[in-house]
Short mmCIF file of C-alpha atoms and ligand atoms in Angstrom, two decimals:
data_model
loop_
_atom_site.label_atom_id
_atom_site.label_comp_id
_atom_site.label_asym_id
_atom_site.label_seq_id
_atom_site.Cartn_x
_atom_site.Cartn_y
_atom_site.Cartn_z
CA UNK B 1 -2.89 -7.17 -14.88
CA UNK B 2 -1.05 -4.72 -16.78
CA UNK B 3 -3.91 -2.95 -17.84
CA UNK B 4 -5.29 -1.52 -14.59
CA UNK B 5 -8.38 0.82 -14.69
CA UNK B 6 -6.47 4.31 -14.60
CA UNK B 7 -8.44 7.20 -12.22
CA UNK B 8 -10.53 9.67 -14.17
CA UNK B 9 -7.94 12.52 -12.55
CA UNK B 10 -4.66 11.37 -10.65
CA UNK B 11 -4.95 12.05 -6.80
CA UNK B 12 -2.22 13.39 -4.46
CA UNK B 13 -1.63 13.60 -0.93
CA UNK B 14 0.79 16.03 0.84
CA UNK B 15 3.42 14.98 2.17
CA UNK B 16 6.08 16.09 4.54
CA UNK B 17 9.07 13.63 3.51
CA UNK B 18 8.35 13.15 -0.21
CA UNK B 19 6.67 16.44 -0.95
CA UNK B 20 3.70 14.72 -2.76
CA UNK B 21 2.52 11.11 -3.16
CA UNK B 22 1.16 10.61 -6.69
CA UNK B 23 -1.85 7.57 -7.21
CA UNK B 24 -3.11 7.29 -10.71
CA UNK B 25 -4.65 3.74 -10.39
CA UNK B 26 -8.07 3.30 -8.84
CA UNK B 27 -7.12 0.03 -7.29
CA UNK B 28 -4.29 1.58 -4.94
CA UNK B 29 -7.23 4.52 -4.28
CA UNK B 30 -9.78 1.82 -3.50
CA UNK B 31 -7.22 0.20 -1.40
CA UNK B 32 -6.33 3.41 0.81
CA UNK B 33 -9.74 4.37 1.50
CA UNK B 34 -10.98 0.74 2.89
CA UNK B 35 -11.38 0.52 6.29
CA UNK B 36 -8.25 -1.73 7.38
CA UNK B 37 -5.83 0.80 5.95
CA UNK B 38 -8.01 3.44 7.47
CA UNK B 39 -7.37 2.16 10.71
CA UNK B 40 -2.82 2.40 10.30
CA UNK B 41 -4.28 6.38 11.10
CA UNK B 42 -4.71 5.32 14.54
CA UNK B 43 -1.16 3.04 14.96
CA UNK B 44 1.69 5.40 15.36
CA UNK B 45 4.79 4.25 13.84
CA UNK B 46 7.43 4.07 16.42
CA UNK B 47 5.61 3.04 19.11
CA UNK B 48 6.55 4.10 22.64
CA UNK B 49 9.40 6.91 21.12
CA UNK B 50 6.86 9.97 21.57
CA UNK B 51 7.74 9.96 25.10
CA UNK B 52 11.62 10.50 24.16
CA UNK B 53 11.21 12.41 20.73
CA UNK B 54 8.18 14.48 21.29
CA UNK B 55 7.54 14.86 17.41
CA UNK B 56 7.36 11.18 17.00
CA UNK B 57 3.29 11.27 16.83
CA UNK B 58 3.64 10.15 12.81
CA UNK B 59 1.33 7.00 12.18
CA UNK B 60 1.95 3.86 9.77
CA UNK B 61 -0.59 5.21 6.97
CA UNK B 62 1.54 7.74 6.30
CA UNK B 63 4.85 5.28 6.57
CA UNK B 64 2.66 3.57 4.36
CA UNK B 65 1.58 5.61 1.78
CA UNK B 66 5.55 6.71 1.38
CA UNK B 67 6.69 3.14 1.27
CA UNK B 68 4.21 2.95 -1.91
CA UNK B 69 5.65 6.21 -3.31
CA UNK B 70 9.12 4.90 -3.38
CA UNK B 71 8.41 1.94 -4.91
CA UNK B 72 6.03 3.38 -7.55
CA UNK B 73 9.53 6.12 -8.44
CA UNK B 74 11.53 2.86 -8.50
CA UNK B 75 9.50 1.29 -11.09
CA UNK B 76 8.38 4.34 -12.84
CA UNK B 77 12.47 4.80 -13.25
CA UNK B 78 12.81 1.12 -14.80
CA UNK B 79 9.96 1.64 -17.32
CA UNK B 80 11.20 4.72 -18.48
CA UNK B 81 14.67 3.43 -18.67
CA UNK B 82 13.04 0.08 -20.48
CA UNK B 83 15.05 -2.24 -18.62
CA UNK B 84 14.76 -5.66 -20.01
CA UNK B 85 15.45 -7.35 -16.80
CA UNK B 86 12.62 -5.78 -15.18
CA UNK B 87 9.22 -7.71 -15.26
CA UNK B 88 6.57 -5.62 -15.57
CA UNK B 89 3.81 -7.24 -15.26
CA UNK B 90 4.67 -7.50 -11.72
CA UNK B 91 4.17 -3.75 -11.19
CA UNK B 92 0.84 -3.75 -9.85
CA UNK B 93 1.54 -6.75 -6.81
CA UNK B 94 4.76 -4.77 -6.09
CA UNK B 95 2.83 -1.55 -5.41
CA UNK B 96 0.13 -3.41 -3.68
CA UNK B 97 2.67 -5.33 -1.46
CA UNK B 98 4.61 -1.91 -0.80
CA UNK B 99 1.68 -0.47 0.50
CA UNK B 100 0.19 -2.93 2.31
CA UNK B 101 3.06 -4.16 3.99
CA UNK B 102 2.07 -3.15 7.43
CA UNK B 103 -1.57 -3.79 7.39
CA UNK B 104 -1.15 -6.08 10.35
CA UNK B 105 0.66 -3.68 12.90
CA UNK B 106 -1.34 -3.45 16.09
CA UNK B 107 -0.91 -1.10 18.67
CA UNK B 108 2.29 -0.55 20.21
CA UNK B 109 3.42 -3.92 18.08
CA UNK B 110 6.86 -4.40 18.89
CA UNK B 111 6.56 -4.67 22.48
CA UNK B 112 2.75 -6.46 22.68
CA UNK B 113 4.23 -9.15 20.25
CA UNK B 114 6.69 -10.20 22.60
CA UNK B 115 3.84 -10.96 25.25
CA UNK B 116 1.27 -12.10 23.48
CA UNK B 117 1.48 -14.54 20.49
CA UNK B 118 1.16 -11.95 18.03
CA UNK B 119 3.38 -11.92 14.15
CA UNK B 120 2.35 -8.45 12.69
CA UNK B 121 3.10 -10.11 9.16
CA UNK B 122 0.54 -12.71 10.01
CA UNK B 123 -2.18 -10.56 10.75
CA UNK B 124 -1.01 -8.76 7.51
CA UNK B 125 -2.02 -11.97 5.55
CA UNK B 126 -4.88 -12.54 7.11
CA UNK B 127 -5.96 -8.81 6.19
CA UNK B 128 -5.87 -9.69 2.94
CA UNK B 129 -6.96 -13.42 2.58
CA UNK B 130 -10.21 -12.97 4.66
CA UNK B 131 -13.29 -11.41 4.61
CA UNK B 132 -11.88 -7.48 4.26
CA UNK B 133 -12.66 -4.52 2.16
CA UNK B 134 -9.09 -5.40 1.40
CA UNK B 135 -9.67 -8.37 0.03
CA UNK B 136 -12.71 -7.33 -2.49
CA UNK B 137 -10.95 -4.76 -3.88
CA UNK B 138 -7.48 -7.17 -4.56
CA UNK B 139 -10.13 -9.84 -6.01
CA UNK B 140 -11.57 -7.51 -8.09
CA UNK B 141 -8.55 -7.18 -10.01
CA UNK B 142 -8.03 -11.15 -10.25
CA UNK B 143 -8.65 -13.71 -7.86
CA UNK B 144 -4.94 -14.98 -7.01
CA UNK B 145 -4.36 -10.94 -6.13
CA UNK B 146 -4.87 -10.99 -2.30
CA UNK B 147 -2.57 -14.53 -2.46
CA UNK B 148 0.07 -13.17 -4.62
CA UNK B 149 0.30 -9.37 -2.18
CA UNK B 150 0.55 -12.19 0.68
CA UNK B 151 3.85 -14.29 -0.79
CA UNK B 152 5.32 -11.30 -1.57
CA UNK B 153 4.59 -10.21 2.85
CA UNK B 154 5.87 -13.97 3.29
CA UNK B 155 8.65 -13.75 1.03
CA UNK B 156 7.55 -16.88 -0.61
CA UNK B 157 7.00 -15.22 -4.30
CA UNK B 158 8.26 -16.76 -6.86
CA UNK B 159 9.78 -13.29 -8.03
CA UNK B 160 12.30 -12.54 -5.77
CA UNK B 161 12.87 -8.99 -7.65
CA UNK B 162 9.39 -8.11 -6.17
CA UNK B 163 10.27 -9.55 -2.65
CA UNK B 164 13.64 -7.14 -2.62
CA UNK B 165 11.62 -4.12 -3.52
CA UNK B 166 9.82 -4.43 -0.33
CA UNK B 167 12.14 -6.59 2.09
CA UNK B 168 16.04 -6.10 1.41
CA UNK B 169 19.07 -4.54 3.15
CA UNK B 170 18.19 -1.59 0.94
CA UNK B 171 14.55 -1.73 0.39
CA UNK B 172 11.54 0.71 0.00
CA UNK B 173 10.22 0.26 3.30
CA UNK B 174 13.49 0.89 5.11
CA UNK B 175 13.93 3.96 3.34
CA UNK B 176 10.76 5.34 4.33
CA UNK B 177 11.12 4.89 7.62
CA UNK B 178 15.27 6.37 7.93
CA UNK B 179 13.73 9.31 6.64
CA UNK B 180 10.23 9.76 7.75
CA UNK B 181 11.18 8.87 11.67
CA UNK B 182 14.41 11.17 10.92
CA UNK B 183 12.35 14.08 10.10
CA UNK B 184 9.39 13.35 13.20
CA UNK B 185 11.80 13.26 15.34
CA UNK B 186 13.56 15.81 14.27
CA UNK B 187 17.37 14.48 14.54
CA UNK B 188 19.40 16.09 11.96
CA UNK B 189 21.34 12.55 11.11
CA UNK B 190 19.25 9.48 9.14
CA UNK B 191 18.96 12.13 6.16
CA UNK B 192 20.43 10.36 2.68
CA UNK B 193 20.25 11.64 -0.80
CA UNK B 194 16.88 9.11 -2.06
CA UNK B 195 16.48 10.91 -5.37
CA UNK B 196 20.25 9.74 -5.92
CA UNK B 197 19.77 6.14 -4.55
CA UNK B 198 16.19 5.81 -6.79
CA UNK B 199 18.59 6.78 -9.80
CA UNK B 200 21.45 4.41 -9.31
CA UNK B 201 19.52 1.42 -8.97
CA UNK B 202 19.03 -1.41 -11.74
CA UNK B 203 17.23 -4.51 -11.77
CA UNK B 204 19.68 -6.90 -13.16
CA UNK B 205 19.18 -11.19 -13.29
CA UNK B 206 15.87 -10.96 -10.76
CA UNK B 207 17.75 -8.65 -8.21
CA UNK B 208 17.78 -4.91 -7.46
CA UNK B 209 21.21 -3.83 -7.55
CA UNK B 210 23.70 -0.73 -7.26
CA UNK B 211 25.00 0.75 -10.30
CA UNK B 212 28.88 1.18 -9.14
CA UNK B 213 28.97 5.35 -9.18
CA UNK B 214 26.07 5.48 -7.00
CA UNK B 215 27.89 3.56 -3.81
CA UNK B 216 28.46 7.13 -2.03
CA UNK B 217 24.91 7.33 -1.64
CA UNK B 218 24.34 4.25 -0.62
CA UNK B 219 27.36 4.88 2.22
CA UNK B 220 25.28 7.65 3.33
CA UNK B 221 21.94 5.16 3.32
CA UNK B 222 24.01 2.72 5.49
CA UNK B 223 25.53 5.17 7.77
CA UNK B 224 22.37 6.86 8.35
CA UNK B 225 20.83 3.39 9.18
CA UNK B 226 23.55 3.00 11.84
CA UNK B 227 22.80 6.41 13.13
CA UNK B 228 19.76 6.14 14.03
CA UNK B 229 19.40 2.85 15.15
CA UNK B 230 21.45 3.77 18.33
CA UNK B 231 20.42 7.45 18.21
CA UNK B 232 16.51 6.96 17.80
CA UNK B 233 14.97 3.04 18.37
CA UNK B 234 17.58 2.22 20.70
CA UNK B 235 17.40 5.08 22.93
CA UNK B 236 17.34 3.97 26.60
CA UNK B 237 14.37 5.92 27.44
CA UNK B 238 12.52 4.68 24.50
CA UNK B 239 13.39 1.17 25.44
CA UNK B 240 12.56 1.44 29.00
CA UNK B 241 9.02 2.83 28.02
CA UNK B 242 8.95 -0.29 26.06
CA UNK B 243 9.92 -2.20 29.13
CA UNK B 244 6.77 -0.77 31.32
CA UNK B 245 4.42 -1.56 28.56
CA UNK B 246 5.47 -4.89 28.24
CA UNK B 247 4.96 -5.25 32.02
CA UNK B 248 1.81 -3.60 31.75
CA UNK B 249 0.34 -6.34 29.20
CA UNK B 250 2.46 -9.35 31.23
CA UNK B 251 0.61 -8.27 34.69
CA UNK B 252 -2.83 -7.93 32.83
CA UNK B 253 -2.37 -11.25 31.10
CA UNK B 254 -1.39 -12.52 34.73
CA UNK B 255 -4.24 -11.39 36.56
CA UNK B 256 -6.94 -12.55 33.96
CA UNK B 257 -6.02 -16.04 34.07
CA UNK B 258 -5.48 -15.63 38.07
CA UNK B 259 -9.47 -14.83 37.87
CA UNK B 260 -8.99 -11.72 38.53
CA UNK B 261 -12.00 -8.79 37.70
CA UNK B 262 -11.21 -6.01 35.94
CA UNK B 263 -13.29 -2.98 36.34
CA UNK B 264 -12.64 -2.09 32.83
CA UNK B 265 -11.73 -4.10 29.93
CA UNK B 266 -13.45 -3.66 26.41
CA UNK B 267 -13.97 -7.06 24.73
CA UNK B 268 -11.05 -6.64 22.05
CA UNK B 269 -8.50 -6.37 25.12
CA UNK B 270 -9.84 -9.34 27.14
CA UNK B 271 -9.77 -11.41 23.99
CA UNK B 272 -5.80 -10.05 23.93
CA UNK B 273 -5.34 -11.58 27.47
CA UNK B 274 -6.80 -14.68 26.40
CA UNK B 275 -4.76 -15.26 23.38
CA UNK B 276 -8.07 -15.25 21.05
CA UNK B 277 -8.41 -12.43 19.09
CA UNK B 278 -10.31 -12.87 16.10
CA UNK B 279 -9.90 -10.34 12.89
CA UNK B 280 -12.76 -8.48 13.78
CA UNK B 281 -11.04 -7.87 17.16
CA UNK B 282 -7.65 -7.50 16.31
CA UNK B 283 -8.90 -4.27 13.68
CA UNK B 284 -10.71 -2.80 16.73
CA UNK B 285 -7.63 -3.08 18.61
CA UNK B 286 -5.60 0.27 18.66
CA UNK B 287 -3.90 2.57 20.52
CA UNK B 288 -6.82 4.93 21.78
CA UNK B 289 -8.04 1.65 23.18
CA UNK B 290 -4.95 0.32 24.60
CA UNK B 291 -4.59 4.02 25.93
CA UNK B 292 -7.82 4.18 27.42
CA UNK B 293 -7.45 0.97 28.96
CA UNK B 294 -4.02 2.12 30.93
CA UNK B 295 -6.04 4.99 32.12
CA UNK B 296 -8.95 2.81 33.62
CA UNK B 297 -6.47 1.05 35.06
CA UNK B 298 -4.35 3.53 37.19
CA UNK B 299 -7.66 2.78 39.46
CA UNK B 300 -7.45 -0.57 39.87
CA UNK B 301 -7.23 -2.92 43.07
CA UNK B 302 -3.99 -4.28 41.83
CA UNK B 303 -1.48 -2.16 42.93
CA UNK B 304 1.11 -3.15 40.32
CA UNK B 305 -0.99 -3.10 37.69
CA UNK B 306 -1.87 0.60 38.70
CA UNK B 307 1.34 1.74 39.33
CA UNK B 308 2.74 0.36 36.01
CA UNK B 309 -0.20 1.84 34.07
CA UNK B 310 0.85 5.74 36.11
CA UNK B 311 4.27 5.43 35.34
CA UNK B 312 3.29 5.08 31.47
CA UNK B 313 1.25 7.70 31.27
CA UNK B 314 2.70 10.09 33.07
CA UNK B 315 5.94 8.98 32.37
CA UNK B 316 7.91 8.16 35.17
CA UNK B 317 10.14 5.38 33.51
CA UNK B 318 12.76 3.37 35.04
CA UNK B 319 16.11 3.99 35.23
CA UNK B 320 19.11 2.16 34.25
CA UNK B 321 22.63 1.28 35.20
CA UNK B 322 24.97 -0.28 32.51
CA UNK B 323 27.21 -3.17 31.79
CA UNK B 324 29.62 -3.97 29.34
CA UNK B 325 29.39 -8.08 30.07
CA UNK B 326 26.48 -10.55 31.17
CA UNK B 327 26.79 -11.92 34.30
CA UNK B 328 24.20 -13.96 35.35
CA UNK B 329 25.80 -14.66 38.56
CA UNK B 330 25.41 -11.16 39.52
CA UNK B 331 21.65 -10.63 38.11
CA UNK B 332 21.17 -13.66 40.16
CA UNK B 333 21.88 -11.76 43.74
CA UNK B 334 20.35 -8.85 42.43
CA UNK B 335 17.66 -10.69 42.19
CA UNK B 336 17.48 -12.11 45.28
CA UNK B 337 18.54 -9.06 47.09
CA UNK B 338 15.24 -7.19 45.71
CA UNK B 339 12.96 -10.10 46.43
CA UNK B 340 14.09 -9.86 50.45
CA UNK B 341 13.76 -6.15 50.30
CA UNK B 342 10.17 -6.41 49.03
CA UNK B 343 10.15 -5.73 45.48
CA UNK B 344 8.69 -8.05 42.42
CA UNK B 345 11.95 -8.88 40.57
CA UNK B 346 10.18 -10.28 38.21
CA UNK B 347 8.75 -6.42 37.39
CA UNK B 348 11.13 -4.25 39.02
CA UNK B 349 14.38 -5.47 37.17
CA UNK B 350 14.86 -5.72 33.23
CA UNK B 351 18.05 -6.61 31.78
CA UNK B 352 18.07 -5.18 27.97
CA UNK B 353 20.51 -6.09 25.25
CA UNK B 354 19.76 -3.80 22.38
CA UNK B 355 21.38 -5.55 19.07
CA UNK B 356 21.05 -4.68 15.69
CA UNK B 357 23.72 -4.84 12.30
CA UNK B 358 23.94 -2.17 10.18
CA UNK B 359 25.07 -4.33 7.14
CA UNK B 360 25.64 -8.00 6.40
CA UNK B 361 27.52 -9.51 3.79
CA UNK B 362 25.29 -12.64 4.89
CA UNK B 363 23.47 -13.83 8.13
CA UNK B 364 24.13 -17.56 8.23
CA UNK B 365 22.85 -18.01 11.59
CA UNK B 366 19.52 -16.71 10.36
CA UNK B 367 16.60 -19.10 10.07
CA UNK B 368 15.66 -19.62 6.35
CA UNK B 369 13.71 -16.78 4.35
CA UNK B 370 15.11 -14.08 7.02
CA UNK B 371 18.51 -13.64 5.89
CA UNK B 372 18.74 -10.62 3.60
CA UNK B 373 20.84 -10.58 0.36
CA UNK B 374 24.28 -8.50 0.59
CA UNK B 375 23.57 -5.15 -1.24
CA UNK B 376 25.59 -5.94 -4.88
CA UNK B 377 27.07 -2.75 -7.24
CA UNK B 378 26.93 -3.07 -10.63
CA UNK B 379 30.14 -2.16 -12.82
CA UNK B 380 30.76 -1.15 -16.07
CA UNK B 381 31.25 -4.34 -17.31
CA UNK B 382 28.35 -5.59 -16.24
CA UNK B 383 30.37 -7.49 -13.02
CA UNK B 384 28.45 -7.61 -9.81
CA UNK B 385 30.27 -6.74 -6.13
CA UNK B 386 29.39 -6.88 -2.79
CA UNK B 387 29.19 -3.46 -1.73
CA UNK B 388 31.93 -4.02 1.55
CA UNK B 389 34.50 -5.35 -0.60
CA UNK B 390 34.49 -1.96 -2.67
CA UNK B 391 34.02 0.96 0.34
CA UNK B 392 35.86 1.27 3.59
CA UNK B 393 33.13 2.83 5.07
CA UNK B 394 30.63 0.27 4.85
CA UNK B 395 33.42 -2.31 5.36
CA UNK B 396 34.04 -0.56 8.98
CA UNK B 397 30.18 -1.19 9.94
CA UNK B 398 29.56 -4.40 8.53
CA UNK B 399 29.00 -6.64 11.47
CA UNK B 400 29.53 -3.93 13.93
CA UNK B 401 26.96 -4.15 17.14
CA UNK B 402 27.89 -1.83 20.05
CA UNK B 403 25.10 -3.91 22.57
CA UNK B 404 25.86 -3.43 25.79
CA UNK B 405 23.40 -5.01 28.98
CA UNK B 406 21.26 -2.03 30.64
CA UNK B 407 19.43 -2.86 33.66
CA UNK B 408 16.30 -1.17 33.61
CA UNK B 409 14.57 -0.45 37.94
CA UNK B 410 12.42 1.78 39.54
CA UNK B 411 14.60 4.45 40.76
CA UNK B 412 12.23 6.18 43.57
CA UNK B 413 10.81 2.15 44.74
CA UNK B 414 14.21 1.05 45.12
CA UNK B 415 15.18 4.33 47.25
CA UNK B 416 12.43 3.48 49.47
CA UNK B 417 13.43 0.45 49.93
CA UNK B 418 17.09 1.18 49.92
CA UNK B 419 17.87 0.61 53.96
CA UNK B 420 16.65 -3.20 52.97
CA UNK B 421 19.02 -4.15 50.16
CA UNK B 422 22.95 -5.15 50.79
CA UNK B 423 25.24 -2.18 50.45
CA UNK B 424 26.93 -3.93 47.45
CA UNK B 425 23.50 -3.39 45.46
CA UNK B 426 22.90 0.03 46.55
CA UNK B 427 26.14 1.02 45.82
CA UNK B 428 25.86 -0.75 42.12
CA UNK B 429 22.57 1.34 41.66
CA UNK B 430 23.97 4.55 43.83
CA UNK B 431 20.74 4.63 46.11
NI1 LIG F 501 7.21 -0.69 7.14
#
C-alpha cells in the first residue's frame, strides 16, 4: 500500500491553527469529500462550551482534518530522517486512522452518550465496516483497509506504533484539540511549541518517544493540557449546560416510553428514544436536528420538558454551590427537602465531580486497552525514561486531580419555592 495513487496537483485547505493542511494522496481527498466526513461540518467540537466561550462554534472536520495534518508532519519527519524503527508501510492506515478518528461523534456526544447507549468509537467502526462512501473508497485501496483503520480506532492493531500516533498521552489527536479549542476559544493558555514537539520525537522499538532535549516542550504540552482542562471543558457553566441537555434527552426518553405524543419528533430522534438507531439514522442525526427539536419542544404539554428545552436555548443554566467532600447523607435531605417543597429532585439537583489527570506514569485501575503508556525520553545513549522521573514540573502534576462536588439547581425555581424548604437548605443555597 505504499504506492498510493498520488493527486494530479496537491490540494490545501486553510487553516487557522496549522496555517495550511497539505493532501497529496487521492485516497485521503476521496475520503474528505464522502458524505460521512461531510457531515463532522455539522458536529461542533466541544459540544455545549459555545454558551461559555462564545468562539467555540469550531466543528470536528476541521479537528479532523488537523489531527491528519499532524500525523502526516510526524511521519513526513521520520521518512526524511530514515528512521529504521519506523514502519512505513503503515503510513497510509495511520493517516487514514488519524483522520477518521471521530467519524462516529454525534451531536452533542459527550453528554447524549451518557443517556443513551451510545460509544462514539463504535459508531466510528461501523462508519467504516458498512455500507458507506467510506468504506468504498478504504476497499478500493485493499480489502482489509476499512478493518485495519478500525483496529487501529479499537486499539487492537497489531502495530502499536500506529495505535500511539493516534491514541497516547501525547498523541496527534490531543494535540489538535489543546490547540485548536485554545485558539476558538480564545484563552491565551493551552498554546505549546508543536513544531518543537513534531521535531523531538522518534519512533524507537514500536513506540513514539521523546528525544531527551525536547522534554521542555513537552512540559509546556502537559501543562497546557492541565490548563485547560479546568480552564475550558471543566468550566462550571459548560458543565451545567451539559447537565440540562442531559436532562433534556433523560425526560424525552421518559416520556416516549410513558406513551407519551410528541408534537414534533423527526424519525432519527424517536429512533434515539428508543435505543434503535440504525446507521442511516445515526448520520442524519446532528445538531441542527437536535437543535430544532429543543425548539419544537419549548411548546410542548410537558412542562418540564419545555422548561428544560427554554433554559437551553436561551440559556438560563443552573447554578451551583460547592463542596470539597461527598456526603451522601446530606444530598440525601436535600433531596428530600426539594421533593416536599415541590420540585423533581430527580431534575432539579445534579451533583458533578469533574475528574481528569494530567499525566500518568500508569493507570492500573484502568480496564484493559484504556490505560495509556507513560510518555518515555530518549537519551543519548539510547536509554529510555519516564518523563516524571526526569522534570519536576511534570512530576508536580502527575496524578494531580483538583475534583471537587458542585451541585448544580435551578436558582429562580428554588427561590420560588424557597418559603417551602427548611432554613438549613436555603441557607446552604443562600435563597
Ligand atoms: Ni479527536
Amino acid at each position: 500500500m505504499t504506492q498510493e495513487h498520488q493527486l494530479p496537483e496537491e490540494k490545501v485547505f486553510k487553516d487557522p491553527v496549522h496555517k495550511y493542511i497539505y493532501v497529496q494522496d487521492e485516497l485521503i481527498w476521496d475520503l474528505i469529500n464522502t458524505k460521512e466526513f461531510q457531515r463532522l461540518r455539522r458536529i461542533r467540537q466541544l459540544g455545549t462550551s459555545y454558551l461559555t466561550f462564545h468562539g467555540a462554534e469550531h466543528s470536528r472536520f476541521s479537528h479532523s482534518l488537523g489531527v491528519y495534518e499532524i500525523t502526516r508532519k510526524i511521519i513526513s519527519q521520520f521518512e526524511r530522517n530514515g528512521y529504521a524503527d519506523w514502519p512505513r508501510e503503515e503510513k497510509y492506515v495511520s493517516l487514514c486512522a488519524a483522520l477518521l478518528h471521530d467519524l462516529g461523534h454525534g451531536p452533542f456526544s459527550h453528554s447524549i452518550e451518557q443517556v443513551f447507549d451510545l460509544h462514539h468509537e463504535g459508531w466510528t467502526c461501523r462508519f467504516l465496516l458498512e455500507d458507506t462512501e467510506v468504506n468504498r473508497v478504504l476497499r478500493r485501496v485493499s480489502e482489509d483497509l476499512p478493518e485495519r483503520v478500525a483496529a487501529v480506532i479499537r486499539k487492537t492493531y497489531d502495530k502499536p506504533i500506529v495505535i500511539s500516533l493516534v491514541s497516547s498521552q501525547m498523541d496527534a489527536d490531543r494535540m489538535d484539540y489543546l490547540l485548536r479549542d485554545a485558539y476558538f476559544t480564545g484563552v491565551n493558555y493551552g498554546t505549546f511549541d508543536l513544531e518543537r514537539i513534531l521535531r523531538v520525537l522518534r519512533p524507537h522499538q514500536g513506540k513514539i518517544v521523546v528525544k531527551e532535549s525536547g522534554m521542555h516542550a513537552v512540559e509546556d504540552y502537559l501543562m497546557s493540557r492541565y490548563q485547560m482542562y479546568w480552564q475550558v471543558y471543566f468550566h462550571p457553566v459548560t458543565r451545567s449546560s451539559e447537565i440540562i441537555l442531559r436532562q433534556i434527552f433523560r425526560r424525552a426518553k421518559e416520556l416516549y416510553h410513558e406513551g407519551y405524543r410528541f408534537t414534533y419528533l423527526p424519525r432519527p430522534m424517536q429512533r434515539l428514544l428508543m435505543d434503535e438507531l440504525s446507521l442511516q439514522d445515526y448520520f442524519l442525526l446532528d445538531e441542527a436536528m437536535a437543535q430544532t427539536a429543543f425548539i419544537q419542544w419549548t411548546e410542548e404539554a410537558d412542562h418540564l420538558l419545555s422548561d428544560l428545552c427554554l433554559r437551553f436555548l436561551h440559556r438560563r443554566l443552573y447554578k451551583y454551590i460547592t463542596m470539597d467532600q461527598e456526603d451522601e447523607a446530606l444530598w440525601h435531605e436535600i433531596r428530600c427537602d426539594f421533593a416536599a417543597a415541590g420540585l423533581r429532585p430527580e431534575y432539579h439537583l445534579e451533583i458533578d465531580f469533574p475528574f481528569d489527570l494530567p499525566y500518568d506514569v500508569y493507570q492500573p485501575d484502568k480496564a484493559e486497552g484504556e490505560e495509556k503508556p507513560p510518555i518515555l525520553l530518549l537519551g543519548m545513549n539510547h536509554q529510555l525514561s519516564e518523563i516524571s522521573g526526569k522534570s519536576d514540573i511534570i512530576r508536580s502534576i502527575t496524578g494531580l486531580h483538583l475534583g471537587k462536588y458542585h451541585l448544580y439547581y435551578p436558582d429562580d425555581l428554588l427561590r420560588a419555592h424557597a418559603n417551602k424548604l427548611r432554613p438549613s437548605i436555603r441557607e446552604l443555597f443562600g435563597v
